Short mmCIF file of C-alpha atoms and ligand atoms in Angstrom, two decimals:
data_model
loop_
_atom_site.label_atom_id
_atom_site.label_comp_id
_atom_site.label_asym_id
_atom_site.label_seq_id
_atom_site.Cartn_x
_atom_site.Cartn_y
_atom_site.Cartn_z
CA MET W 1273 63.68 -10.51 -17.45
CA PRO W 1274 64.12 -7.18 -19.25
CA ASP W 1275 63.15 -8.77 -22.56
CA THR W 1276 59.53 -9.05 -21.47
CA VAL W 1277 59.22 -5.48 -20.26
CA PRO W 1278 55.47 -4.88 -20.52
CA PHE W 1279 54.70 -7.98 -18.52
CA ALA W 1280 57.60 -8.04 -16.12
CA PRO W 1281 56.75 -7.65 -12.46
CA PRO W 1282 58.37 -4.57 -10.94
CA ASP W 1283 61.61 -5.09 -9.08
CA LYS W 1284 60.78 -6.82 -5.88
CA PRO W 1285 63.13 -7.37 -3.01
CA ASP W 1286 64.25 -10.96 -2.96
CA LYS W 1287 62.69 -12.57 0.05
CA GLY W 1288 64.82 -15.67 -0.26
CA PRO W 1289 63.66 -19.25 -0.30
CA PRO W 1290 61.13 -20.27 2.32
CA THR W 1291 62.56 -21.80 5.45
CA PRO W 1292 60.84 -24.24 7.80
CA ARG W 1293 60.48 -21.36 10.26
CA ASP W 1294 58.31 -19.55 7.74
CA ARG W 1295 55.47 -21.91 8.49
CA LEU W 1296 55.19 -20.27 11.89
CA LEU W 1297 54.94 -16.73 10.56
CA PRO W 1298 51.49 -15.14 10.89
CA GLY W 1299 51.18 -14.84 7.13
CA ALA W 1300 51.55 -18.55 6.35
CA LEU W 1301 48.08 -19.70 5.38
CA ARG W 1302 47.05 -23.34 5.28
CA LEU W 1303 43.68 -24.66 4.18
CA ASP W 1304 42.53 -28.22 4.45
CA ARG W 1305 39.37 -29.56 2.84
CA LEU W 1306 37.63 -26.24 3.28
CA THR W 1307 33.99 -26.14 2.25
CA LEU W 1308 31.18 -23.66 2.63
CA GLN W 1309 27.61 -24.68 1.98
CA VAL W 1310 24.65 -22.33 2.09
CA ALA W 1311 21.14 -23.68 1.69
CA GLY W 1312 22.40 -26.96 0.24
CA LYS W 1313 24.61 -25.25 -2.33
CA THR W 1314 28.36 -25.67 -2.17
CA LEU W 1315 29.84 -22.21 -2.64
CA VAL W 1316 33.45 -22.96 -1.69
CA ASP W 1317 35.22 -26.29 -1.86
CA ILE W 1318 39.02 -26.18 -1.62
CA GLU W 1319 40.91 -29.42 -1.05
CA LYS W 1320 44.23 -27.92 -0.03
CA LEU W 1321 46.07 -24.64 -0.27
CA GLU W 1322 49.26 -23.38 1.31
CA LEU W 1323 50.47 -19.79 0.92
CA GLU W 1324 53.92 -18.42 1.56
CA PRO W 1325 54.00 -16.08 4.54
CA ARG W 1326 55.55 -13.04 2.87
CA SER W 1327 54.41 -13.07 -0.73
CA VAL W 1328 51.70 -11.26 -2.64
CA THR W 1329 49.11 -13.84 -3.56
CA VAL W 1330 46.69 -12.71 -6.23
CA VAL W 1331 43.30 -14.42 -6.32
CA MET W 1332 41.54 -14.44 -9.65
CA GLY W 1333 38.44 -15.99 -11.11
CA PRO W 1334 35.19 -15.04 -12.83
CA ASN W 1335 32.31 -13.28 -11.08
CA GLY W 1336 30.71 -15.51 -8.50
CA ALA W 1337 33.75 -17.78 -8.30
CA GLY W 1338 33.84 -17.42 -4.54
CA LYS W 1339 36.77 -15.01 -4.17
CA SER W 1340 35.06 -12.73 -1.67
CA LEU W 1341 33.76 -15.71 0.30
CA PHE W 1342 37.28 -17.13 0.30
CA LEU W 1343 38.66 -13.95 1.86
CA ARG W 1344 35.92 -13.86 4.49
CA LEU W 1345 36.55 -17.51 5.32
CA VAL W 1346 40.28 -17.13 5.79
CA HIS W 1347 39.74 -13.91 7.76
CA GLY W 1348 37.42 -15.84 10.05
CA LEU W 1349 34.36 -13.69 9.43
CA ILE W 1350 32.26 -16.67 8.39
CA PRO W 1351 32.71 -20.17 9.75
CA PRO W 1352 33.35 -22.88 7.17
CA SER W 1353 30.87 -25.75 6.86
CA SER W 1354 33.79 -28.12 7.17
CA GLY W 1355 37.57 -28.07 6.98
CA TRP W 1356 40.39 -26.23 8.58
CA VAL W 1357 42.05 -22.84 8.18
CA SER W 1358 45.20 -21.85 10.00
CA TRP W 1359 47.67 -18.99 9.90
CA GLY W 1360 51.18 -19.86 10.98
CA GLU W 1361 49.90 -22.96 12.78
CA VAL W 1362 47.32 -20.93 14.71
CA ALA W 1363 43.72 -21.89 14.00
CA CYS W 1364 41.85 -19.12 12.23
CA GLY W 1365 39.81 -17.07 14.71
CA GLU W 1366 39.71 -13.90 16.71
CA ALA W 1367 43.42 -14.10 17.54
CA THR W 1368 44.54 -14.38 13.92
CA ARG W 1369 41.98 -11.83 12.78
CA SER W 1370 43.41 -9.22 15.11
CA THR W 1371 46.70 -9.29 13.19
CA GLN W 1372 44.95 -8.92 9.84
CA ALA W 1373 43.10 -6.19 8.02
CA MET W 1374 40.59 -6.57 5.25
CA VAL W 1375 39.38 -4.09 2.67
CA PHE W 1376 35.94 -5.19 1.55
CA GLN W 1377 34.81 -5.17 -2.04
CA LYS W 1378 32.25 -2.54 -1.08
CA PRO W 1379 33.92 -0.17 1.40
CA VAL W 1380 32.13 0.20 4.73
CA LEU W 1381 32.79 3.67 6.11
CA LEU W 1382 31.51 5.24 9.28
CA ARG W 1383 29.04 8.10 9.04
CA ARG W 1384 31.72 10.55 10.11
CA SER W 1385 34.45 12.64 8.61
CA VAL W 1386 37.35 11.09 6.73
CA ALA W 1387 39.70 11.90 9.62
CA ALA W 1388 37.28 10.43 12.18
CA ASN W 1389 37.18 7.18 10.23
CA LEU W 1390 40.92 6.81 10.77
CA ASP W 1391 40.78 8.05 14.36
CA PHE W 1392 38.27 5.29 15.09
CA VAL W 1393 41.01 2.75 14.41
CA LEU W 1394 44.03 4.72 15.62
CA ARG W 1395 42.35 5.50 18.95
CA ARG W 1396 42.80 1.93 20.02
CA ARG W 1397 46.52 1.95 19.39
CA ALA W 1398 49.21 3.10 21.74
CA GLY W 1399 50.81 6.51 21.41
CA SER W 1400 50.11 10.10 22.34
CA ARG W 1401 47.40 12.18 20.76
CA ALA W 1402 49.97 14.10 18.72
CA GLU W 1403 51.56 10.89 17.47
CA ARG W 1404 48.20 9.54 16.40
CA ARG W 1405 47.36 12.75 14.58
CA ALA W 1406 50.69 12.61 12.77
CA ARG W 1407 50.05 9.00 11.83
CA ARG W 1408 46.59 9.89 10.56
CA ASP W 1409 47.88 12.73 8.42
CA GLU W 1410 50.62 10.52 7.05
CA LEU W 1411 48.09 7.81 6.11
CA LEU W 1412 45.79 10.33 4.44
CA ALA W 1413 48.69 11.72 2.45
CA ARG W 1414 49.70 8.23 1.46
CA VAL W 1415 46.34 7.53 -0.18
CA GLY W 1416 46.03 11.05 -1.58
CA LEU W 1417 43.23 12.25 0.69
CA ALA W 1418 45.17 14.84 2.70
CA GLY W 1419 42.93 17.66 1.48
CA GLN W 1420 39.70 15.93 2.38
CA ALA W 1421 40.21 15.11 6.05
CA GLU W 1422 37.15 17.02 7.24
CA GLN W 1423 34.74 15.87 4.55
CA PRO W 1424 31.98 13.39 5.44
CA ALA W 1425 33.45 10.04 4.41
CA ARG W 1426 30.32 8.91 2.65
CA LEU W 1427 30.38 11.91 0.34
CA LEU W 1428 33.72 10.79 -1.06
CA SER W 1429 33.70 9.43 -4.59
CA GLY W 1430 33.71 5.65 -4.99
CA GLY W 1431 37.44 5.54 -5.64
CA GLU W 1432 38.20 7.87 -2.75
CA GLN W 1433 36.15 5.65 -0.45
CA GLN W 1434 38.22 2.66 -1.50
CA ARG W 1435 41.40 4.57 -0.79
CA LEU W 1436 40.15 5.60 2.65
CA ALA W 1437 39.22 1.99 3.40
CA LEU W 1438 42.78 0.97 2.50
CA ALA W 1439 44.24 3.71 4.68
CA ARG W 1440 42.13 2.48 7.58
CA ALA W 1441 43.33 -1.06 7.01
CA LEU W 1442 46.96 0.14 7.04
CA ALA W 1443 46.29 2.06 10.25
CA THR W 1444 45.98 -1.25 12.10
CA LEU W 1445 49.57 -2.20 11.09
CA PRO W 1446 48.43 -5.62 9.89
CA LYS W 1447 50.65 -8.64 9.43
CA VAL W 1448 48.24 -9.80 6.73
CA LEU W 1449 46.37 -7.58 4.26
CA LEU W 1450 43.27 -9.02 2.60
CA LEU W 1451 42.23 -6.82 -0.32
CA ASP W 1452 39.03 -7.48 -2.26
CA GLU W 1453 39.31 -5.68 -5.58
CA PRO W 1454 40.70 -2.55 -3.88
CA THR W 1455 41.32 -0.76 -7.17
CA ALA W 1456 38.07 -1.68 -8.89
CA SER W 1457 36.93 1.93 -9.31
CA LEU W 1458 40.19 3.81 -9.28
CA ASP W 1459 41.73 6.02 -11.92
CA PRO W 1460 45.11 4.91 -13.35
CA ALA W 1461 47.14 7.21 -11.10
CA SER W 1462 45.34 5.97 -8.00
CA VAL W 1463 45.76 2.37 -9.11
CA GLN W 1464 49.47 2.96 -9.30
CA MET W 1465 49.43 4.60 -5.87
CA ILE W 1466 47.66 1.60 -4.35
CA GLU W 1467 49.97 -0.86 -6.06
CA GLN W 1468 52.98 1.01 -4.66
CA ILE W 1469 51.45 0.81 -1.19
CA VAL W 1470 50.81 -2.90 -1.55
CA LEU W 1471 54.34 -3.60 -2.74
CA ALA W 1472 55.79 -1.47 0.05
CA ALA W 1473 53.72 -3.39 2.61
CA SER W 1474 54.86 -6.66 1.11
CA ALA W 1475 58.47 -5.51 1.23
CA GLU W 1476 57.98 -5.03 4.96
CA ASP W 1477 56.93 -8.68 5.20
CA THR W 1478 53.20 -8.11 5.27
CA LYS W 1479 51.41 -11.02 3.66
CA VAL W 1480 49.06 -9.72 0.96
CA ILE W 1481 46.13 -11.55 -0.58
CA PHE W 1482 44.83 -9.45 -3.41
CA VAL W 1483 41.67 -10.18 -5.38
CA THR W 1484 41.55 -8.61 -8.81
CA HIS W 1485 40.10 -9.08 -12.27
CA ASP W 1486 42.81 -6.94 -13.83
CA VAL W 1487 45.28 -9.28 -15.52
CA GLY W 1488 47.87 -6.53 -15.99
CA GLN W 1489 47.67 -5.69 -12.32
CA ALA W 1490 47.97 -9.33 -11.36
CA ARG W 1491 51.13 -9.60 -13.42
CA ARG W 1492 52.56 -6.49 -11.77
CA LEU W 1493 51.84 -7.60 -8.21
CA ALA W 1494 51.67 -11.35 -7.97
CA ASP W 1495 54.30 -13.67 -6.59
CA ASP W 1496 51.78 -16.47 -6.95
CA VAL W 1497 48.26 -16.72 -8.31
CA ALA W 1498 45.31 -18.74 -7.07
CA PHE W 1499 42.53 -19.18 -9.58
CA LEU W 1500 39.04 -20.00 -8.34
CA HIS W 1501 36.09 -21.14 -10.37
CA HIS W 1502 32.73 -22.35 -9.07
CA GLY W 1503 34.19 -22.26 -5.57
CA ARG W 1504 37.01 -24.62 -6.46
CA LEU W 1505 40.72 -23.97 -6.62
CA ILE W 1506 41.62 -24.62 -10.25
CA GLU W 1507 45.25 -23.56 -10.13
CA HIS W 1508 47.71 -22.19 -7.64
CA ARG W 1509 51.10 -21.51 -9.16
CA PRO W 1510 53.96 -19.02 -9.21
CA ALA W 1511 53.02 -15.96 -11.23
CA ALA W 1512 55.71 -16.51 -13.86
CA ILE W 1513 54.27 -19.89 -14.81
CA PHE W 1514 50.63 -19.00 -14.28
CA PHE W 1515 50.56 -16.29 -16.94
CA THR W 1516 52.80 -17.89 -19.51
CA SER W 1517 51.56 -21.46 -19.55
CA PRO W 1518 48.11 -21.92 -18.05
CA ALA W 1519 47.57 -25.53 -17.14
CA SER W 1520 43.80 -25.51 -17.33
CA GLU W 1521 41.22 -24.65 -19.94
CA ALA W 1522 39.51 -22.29 -17.46
CA VAL W 1523 42.57 -20.14 -16.83
CA ASP W 1524 43.45 -20.12 -20.50
CA ALA W 1525 39.95 -18.87 -21.35
CA TYR W 1526 39.97 -16.32 -18.53
CA LEU W 1527 43.31 -14.82 -19.49
CA ALA W 1528 42.29 -14.68 -23.13
CA GLY W 1529 39.11 -12.82 -22.20
CA ARG W 1530 36.77 -15.63 -23.16
CA ILE W 1531 33.84 -16.84 -21.11
CA VAL W 1532 35.02 -19.37 -18.56
CA LEU W 1533 32.97 -22.54 -18.73
CA MET R 1395 -20.64 29.37 18.33
CA GLN R 1396 -20.29 32.48 20.44
CA ASP R 1397 -18.69 30.37 23.17
CA PHE R 1398 -16.32 29.03 20.58
CA SER R 1399 -15.02 32.32 19.26
CA ALA R 1400 -15.00 33.83 22.73
CA ALA R 1401 -12.86 30.92 23.92
CA PHE R 1402 -10.38 31.54 21.11
CA GLY R 1403 -10.27 35.23 21.93
CA LEU R 1404 -9.58 34.44 25.56
CA ALA R 1405 -6.99 31.83 24.67
CA PHE R 1406 -4.97 34.14 22.45
CA GLY R 1407 -5.32 36.85 25.07
CA LEU R 1408 -3.79 34.57 27.69
CA ILE R 1409 -0.95 33.53 25.44
CA ALA R 1410 -0.22 37.06 24.20
CA SER R 1411 -0.27 38.54 27.70
CA GLY R 1412 2.14 35.85 28.92
CA ASP R 1413 -0.25 34.73 31.64
CA ALA R 1414 1.80 33.56 34.64
CA ASP R 1415 -0.38 30.55 35.53
CA LEU R 1416 -0.45 29.41 31.94
CA PHE R 1417 3.29 29.52 31.49
CA GLU R 1418 3.95 27.98 34.86
CA ILE R 1419 1.98 24.95 33.68
CA VAL R 1420 3.75 24.88 30.32
CA GLY R 1421 7.11 25.17 32.04
CA LEU R 1422 6.41 22.29 34.40
CA SER R 1423 5.20 20.14 31.52
CA MET R 1424 8.38 20.73 29.61
CA ARG R 1425 10.56 20.15 32.65
CA VAL R 1426 8.86 16.85 33.49
CA SER R 1427 8.74 15.52 29.93
CA LEU R 1428 12.24 16.59 28.96
CA THR R 1429 13.66 15.02 32.11
CA ALA R 1430 11.74 11.83 31.43
CA LEU R 1431 13.01 11.91 27.85
CA LEU R 1432 16.61 12.35 28.95
CA LEU R 1433 16.31 9.39 31.32
CA SER R 1434 14.57 7.33 28.67
CA CYS R 1435 17.33 7.99 26.15
CA LEU R 1436 20.00 7.10 28.71
CA ILE R 1437 18.18 3.82 29.29
CA GLY R 1438 16.70 3.18 25.85
CA PHE R 1439 19.64 3.86 23.50
CA PRO R 1440 22.04 1.41 25.17
CA ILE R 1441 19.31 -1.23 25.41
CA GLY R 1442 18.50 -0.77 21.74
CA ALA R 1443 22.19 -1.00 20.83
CA LEU R 1444 22.74 -4.02 23.08
CA LEU R 1445 19.83 -5.88 21.50
CA VAL R 1446 21.44 -5.22 18.14
CA VAL R 1447 25.05 -6.25 18.86
CA ARG R 1448 24.39 -9.20 21.16
CA LYS R 1449 22.81 -12.18 19.47
CA PHE R 1450 22.10 -13.96 22.75
CA PHE R 1451 19.71 -16.81 23.24
CA GLY R 1452 16.16 -15.57 23.80
CA ARG R 1453 16.88 -12.25 22.10
CA GLY R 1454 13.75 -12.60 19.98
CA ILE R 1455 11.62 -12.91 23.10
CA VAL R 1456 13.21 -9.87 24.72
CA ILE R 1457 12.61 -7.84 21.57
CA ALA R 1458 8.98 -8.94 21.40
CA LEU R 1459 8.63 -8.02 25.07
CA VAL R 1460 10.11 -4.54 24.61
CA ASN R 1461 7.97 -4.03 21.52
CA SER R 1462 4.82 -4.96 23.37
CA MET R 1463 5.72 -2.62 26.24
CA MET R 1464 5.49 0.15 23.64
CA GLY R 1465 1.77 -0.40 23.54
CA PHE R 1466 1.32 -0.47 27.31
CA PRO R 1467 -1.73 1.58 28.40
CA PRO R 1468 -0.47 4.72 30.21
CA VAL R 1469 -3.14 4.50 32.92
CA VAL R 1470 -1.92 1.07 33.89
CA ILE R 1471 1.65 2.35 34.15
CA GLY R 1472 0.29 5.21 36.26
CA LEU R 1473 -1.48 2.73 38.48
CA LEU R 1474 1.65 0.60 38.93
CA VAL R 1475 3.78 3.62 39.78
CA TYR R 1476 1.05 4.77 42.18
CA LEU R 1477 1.07 1.41 43.93
CA ALA R 1478 4.86 1.46 44.19
CA LEU R 1479 5.02 5.03 45.52
CA SER R 1480 1.94 5.05 47.74
CA ARG R 1481 2.59 5.10 51.45
CA ALA R 1482 2.10 1.33 51.79
CA GLY R 1483 4.07 0.59 48.64
CA PRO R 1484 7.68 -0.64 48.46
CA LEU R 1485 8.96 2.84 47.53
CA GLY R 1486 6.51 4.71 49.73
CA TRP R 1487 9.30 5.81 52.09
CA LEU R 1488 10.65 8.06 49.34
CA GLY R 1489 7.56 10.24 49.72
CA LEU R 1490 7.43 10.96 46.01
CA LEU R 1491 3.75 10.49 45.32
CA TYR R 1492 2.03 13.62 44.00
CA SER R 1493 5.34 15.26 43.07
CA PRO R 1494 6.91 16.11 39.72
CA ALA R 1495 9.41 13.33 40.40
CA ALA R 1496 6.58 10.78 40.43
CA MET R 1497 5.39 12.10 37.06
CA ILE R 1498 8.92 11.86 35.68
CA ILE R 1499 9.13 8.24 36.82
CA ALA R 1500 5.79 7.40 35.22
CA GLN R 1501 6.66 9.07 31.93
CA THR R 1502 10.08 7.43 31.88
CA LEU R 1503 8.52 4.02 32.33
CA LEU R 1504 6.11 4.90 29.58
CA ILE R 1505 8.57 6.06 26.95
CA ALA R 1506 11.82 4.23 27.75
CA PRO R 1507 10.45 1.06 26.09
CA ILE R 1508 9.42 3.14 23.08
CA VAL R 1509 12.86 4.65 22.81
CA ALA R 1510 14.50 1.23 23.25
CA ALA R 1511 12.28 -0.51 20.69
CA LEU R 1512 12.51 2.23 18.06
CA SER R 1513 16.24 2.70 18.49
CA ARG R 1514 16.75 -1.03 18.08
CA GLN R 1515 14.95 -0.80 14.74
CA VAL R 1516 17.01 2.21 13.68
CA LEU R 1517 20.30 0.60 14.73
CA GLU R 1518 19.54 -2.82 13.25
CA ALA R 1519 20.08 -1.60 9.69
CA LEU R 1520 23.29 0.14 10.69
CA GLN R 1521 24.58 -2.97 12.44
CA ALA R 1522 23.88 -5.10 9.36
CA GLU R 1523 26.13 -2.76 7.44
CA TYR R 1524 28.91 -2.39 10.03
CA ASP R 1525 29.02 -5.87 11.57
CA GLU R 1526 31.64 -7.55 9.39
CA GLN R 1527 33.81 -4.46 9.25
CA PHE R 1528 33.72 -4.16 13.04
CA ARG R 1529 34.56 -7.82 13.52
CA SER R 1530 37.37 -7.45 11.02
CA LEU R 1531 38.75 -4.52 13.01
CA GLY R 1532 38.28 -6.35 16.29
CA VAL R 1533 35.99 -3.67 17.73
CA SER R 1534 34.76 -4.63 21.21
CA ARG R 1535 31.03 -4.90 21.91
CA GLY R 1536 31.03 -1.75 23.98
CA SER R 1537 32.81 0.30 21.31
CA ALA R 1538 30.51 -1.14 18.67
CA MET R 1539 27.43 -0.09 20.67
CA LEU R 1540 28.84 3.40 21.16
CA ALA R 1541 29.76 3.67 17.48
CA LEU R 1542 26.26 2.59 16.44
CA ILE R 1543 24.67 5.18 18.72
CA VAL R 1544 27.01 7.91 17.47
CA ASP R 1545 26.58 7.00 13.81
CA GLY R 1546 22.84 6.49 14.16
CA ARG R 1547 22.49 9.88 15.85
CA TYR R 1548 20.13 11.41 13.33
CA GLY R 1549 17.80 8.45 13.41
CA LEU R 1550 17.99 8.41 17.18
CA VAL R 1551 17.05 12.07 17.47
CA THR R 1552 13.90 11.25 15.53
CA VAL R 1553 13.28 8.42 17.98
CA ALA R 1554 13.75 10.79 20.91
CA LEU R 1555 11.36 13.30 19.39
CA ALA R 1556 8.74 10.57 19.01
CA GLY R 1557 9.22 9.66 22.66
CA PHE R 1558 8.96 13.28 23.73
CA GLY R 1559 5.75 13.74 21.74
CA ARG R 1560 4.26 10.77 23.50
CA ALA R 1561 5.40 12.00 26.92
CA VAL R 1562 4.04 15.57 26.81
CA ALA R 1563 0.73 14.47 25.34
CA GLU R 1564 0.14 11.79 27.94
CA VAL R 1565 -2.53 12.39 30.57
CA GLY R 1566 -3.62 9.13 32.22
CA ALA R 1567 -0.42 8.26 34.08
CA VAL R 1568 0.55 11.74 35.28
CA ILE R 1569 -2.89 12.50 36.66
CA ILE R 1570 -2.79 9.34 38.79
CA VAL R 1571 0.70 9.82 40.22
CA GLY R 1572 0.81 13.63 40.08
CA GLY R 1573 -2.68 14.41 41.18
CA ASN R 1574 -2.99 17.63 39.13
CA ILE R 1575 -2.15 19.84 42.11
CA GLU R 1576 -2.08 23.53 41.27
CA HIS R 1577 1.39 25.12 41.28
CA LEU R 1578 2.92 21.72 42.00
CA THR R 1579 2.01 18.94 39.59
CA ARG R 1580 -0.37 20.55 37.14
CA VAL R 1581 0.84 19.98 33.60
CA MET R 1582 -0.69 20.88 30.24
CA THR R 1583 -2.69 17.73 29.67
CA THR R 1584 -4.10 17.46 33.18
CA ALA R 1585 -4.89 21.18 33.20
CA ILE R 1586 -6.74 20.92 29.91
CA ALA R 1587 -8.86 18.07 31.29
CA LEU R 1588 -9.63 20.03 34.46
CA GLU R 1589 -10.30 23.45 32.87
CA THR R 1590 -12.57 21.89 30.27
CA SER R 1591 -14.63 20.15 32.90
CA LYS R 1592 -14.77 23.42 34.90
CA GLY R 1593 -15.92 25.25 31.80
CA ASP R 1594 -12.86 27.55 31.59
CA LEU R 1595 -12.53 26.99 27.88
CA GLY R 1596 -10.19 29.94 27.33
CA MET R 1597 -7.47 28.48 29.56
CA ALA R 1598 -8.05 24.96 28.17
CA LEU R 1599 -7.80 26.17 24.62
CA ALA R 1600 -4.71 28.28 25.28
CA LEU R 1601 -2.97 25.20 26.67
CA GLY R 1602 -4.28 23.13 23.78
CA ILE R 1603 -2.86 25.56 21.23
CA ILE R 1604 0.54 25.51 22.91
CA LEU R 1605 0.53 21.73 23.17
CA MET R 1606 -0.35 21.44 19.49
CA SER R 1607 2.38 23.90 18.53
CA ILE R 1608 4.90 21.87 20.48
CA ALA R 1609 3.77 18.66 18.75
CA VAL R 1610 3.98 20.32 15.33
CA SER R 1611 7.41 21.85 15.98
CA VAL R 1612 8.72 18.51 17.19
CA ASN R 1613 7.65 16.92 13.93
CA LEU R 1614 9.04 19.74 11.85
CA GLY R 1615 12.29 19.46 13.76
CA ALA R 1616 12.42 15.77 13.00
CA SER R 1617 11.94 16.29 9.27
CA ALA R 1618 14.49 19.10 9.18
CA LEU R 1619 17.04 16.88 10.89
CA ARG R 1620 16.37 14.07 8.47
CA ALA R 1621 16.94 16.42 5.57
CA ILE R 1622 20.24 17.62 7.02
CA ALA R 1623 21.38 14.07 7.68
CA GLU R 1624 20.58 12.99 4.16
CA ARG R 1625 22.39 15.94 2.64
CA GLN R 1626 25.52 15.13 4.64
CA ALA R 1627 25.21 11.42 3.87
CA TYR R 1628 25.09 10.74 7.58
CA ALA R 1629 21.68 9.07 7.46
N1 ATP T 373 25.24 -15.36 1.91
C1 ATP T 373 25.12 -16.01 0.74
N2 ATP T 373 24.10 -16.86 0.54
C2 ATP T 373 23.97 -17.52 -0.62
N3 ATP T 373 24.82 -17.41 -1.64
C3 ATP T 373 25.86 -16.58 -1.50
C4 ATP T 373 26.07 -15.85 -0.31
N4 ATP T 373 27.17 -15.10 -0.46
C5 ATP T 373 27.63 -15.36 -1.68
N5 ATP T 373 26.86 -16.26 -2.33
C6 ATP T 373 27.09 -16.81 -3.66
O1 ATP T 373 28.38 -17.38 -3.67
C7 ATP T 373 29.00 -17.16 -4.91
C8 ATP T 373 30.36 -16.57 -4.69
O2 ATP T 373 30.22 -15.25 -4.21
P1 ATP T 373 31.47 -14.28 -4.06
O3 ATP T 373 30.97 -12.99 -3.54
O4 ATP T 373 32.53 -14.94 -3.27
O5 ATP T 373 31.95 -14.12 -5.57
P2 ATP T 373 33.22 -13.36 -6.13
O6 ATP T 373 34.15 -14.37 -6.66
O7 ATP T 373 33.76 -12.45 -5.11
O8 ATP T 373 32.60 -12.55 -7.33
P3 ATP T 373 32.91 -11.07 -7.89
O9 ATP T 373 34.04 -11.18 -8.82
O10 ATP T 373 31.67 -10.71 -8.61
O11 ATP T 373 33.18 -10.21 -6.70
C9 ATP T 373 28.06 -16.28 -5.72
O12 ATP T 373 27.41 -17.10 -6.67
C10 ATP T 373 27.08 -15.76 -4.72
O13 ATP T 373 25.81 -15.61 -5.29
MG1 MG T 374 33.81 -10.49 -4.84
#
């Protein structure tokens, strides 16, 4: 791979070929004839999709393609109009949601200090007060907010808010991380920081579903890419093939920066 | 006109000299209304939060009911509390009629629905924002209610101040259940009504000035809090 340096994904630990047992892991997503209709309009319509339990799946597609709705559907925040979603053979619902964490496209932070936003989540986990404080400080340091613990969270800059939202998601020790454009308003250094965090989580067998419009980022992170358009799944293929030989006109246009028809 | 200016002179004289009767009445008023407010917040905030987080069947009807209780005529509430506390009433054995406790009960019944209805409105917007995030994090209903109350604190203080304003200024209910007994249940509003009818305009006006100042400070306090909240992005 070194001959394609600018586009090569960073060294990733080899997770080995999937085994039949993998289907039981909490990160193995299966969708069957999933649709979502609102007011007579079909917003999501996916025939079938299966995701590996330990990979980074990047979801791409133009604005309004249904990426955010897709994440909310698989997280169980909105019920589908029809169809079936399961994680490791468990039907999507409260039980699966409790092992997952989602970072929303627009971060929702409590009207409290940065530290209190993390405490809100850490409080419900086991461990002594000192352990939780240590964990909080470690998380803040990890997203580069160590100096701003006492600041009101909603006075953070847009990028800082996104980083805090990610830290809060990590605080729940999720088996599945659902990230909706988590680096949309970050500076290059912060983008790199977040990508490192995502790859580290993935290396620890956390399933990651990552929505992004940044093709370079998708190349750096993705094991596989799902491309949505008009609520439909146009392609789902391993990253290596997805970027080099798009099978559909839509993906070709999207990657080339043209308007997707 | 002479009466008028003389009354003002007397009123300021009473206030400046720290007249004992005057401040006894003011003190009792504050004690009764603040206690009623505390109880109303303890009842009203959780009800407001519950109506926001629980989308149960018939919720719309309950909300309409609470909202309409906001407009309940105070005298009628006074009458109902009187009936309940009077010797023949179901709670007559408590012997609370014509006591500050009876006035606290009446004012609580009067403003708890206001606090509940207004806090529901304040918390509704917050809930719309937090709901998906809370469900994503698996926050229990109880924790969600508490978090809404904590995060809506600035809005809720404004709600409490509105309830307090209504409570201290109320006359119909407290006069029925309190009886305006000197040194026992005489509060600002009932005293003003009495002194005016007796022709002691100085005392009435002194109480009126204090009552007005309280109302104005409560409103100023509310605006100041709002400004602070906005500056800290806590609103
Ligand atoms: N509650 C709703 N009611 C009606 N239409 C909706 C609703 N939510 C989303 N939509 C529509 O569904 C489509 C998909 O929305 P979604 O937010 O999933 O897009 P997206 O792929 O995340 O776009 P972006 O890249 O801009 O974030 C949009 O056209 C949007 O207008
Ligand atoms: Mg989106």
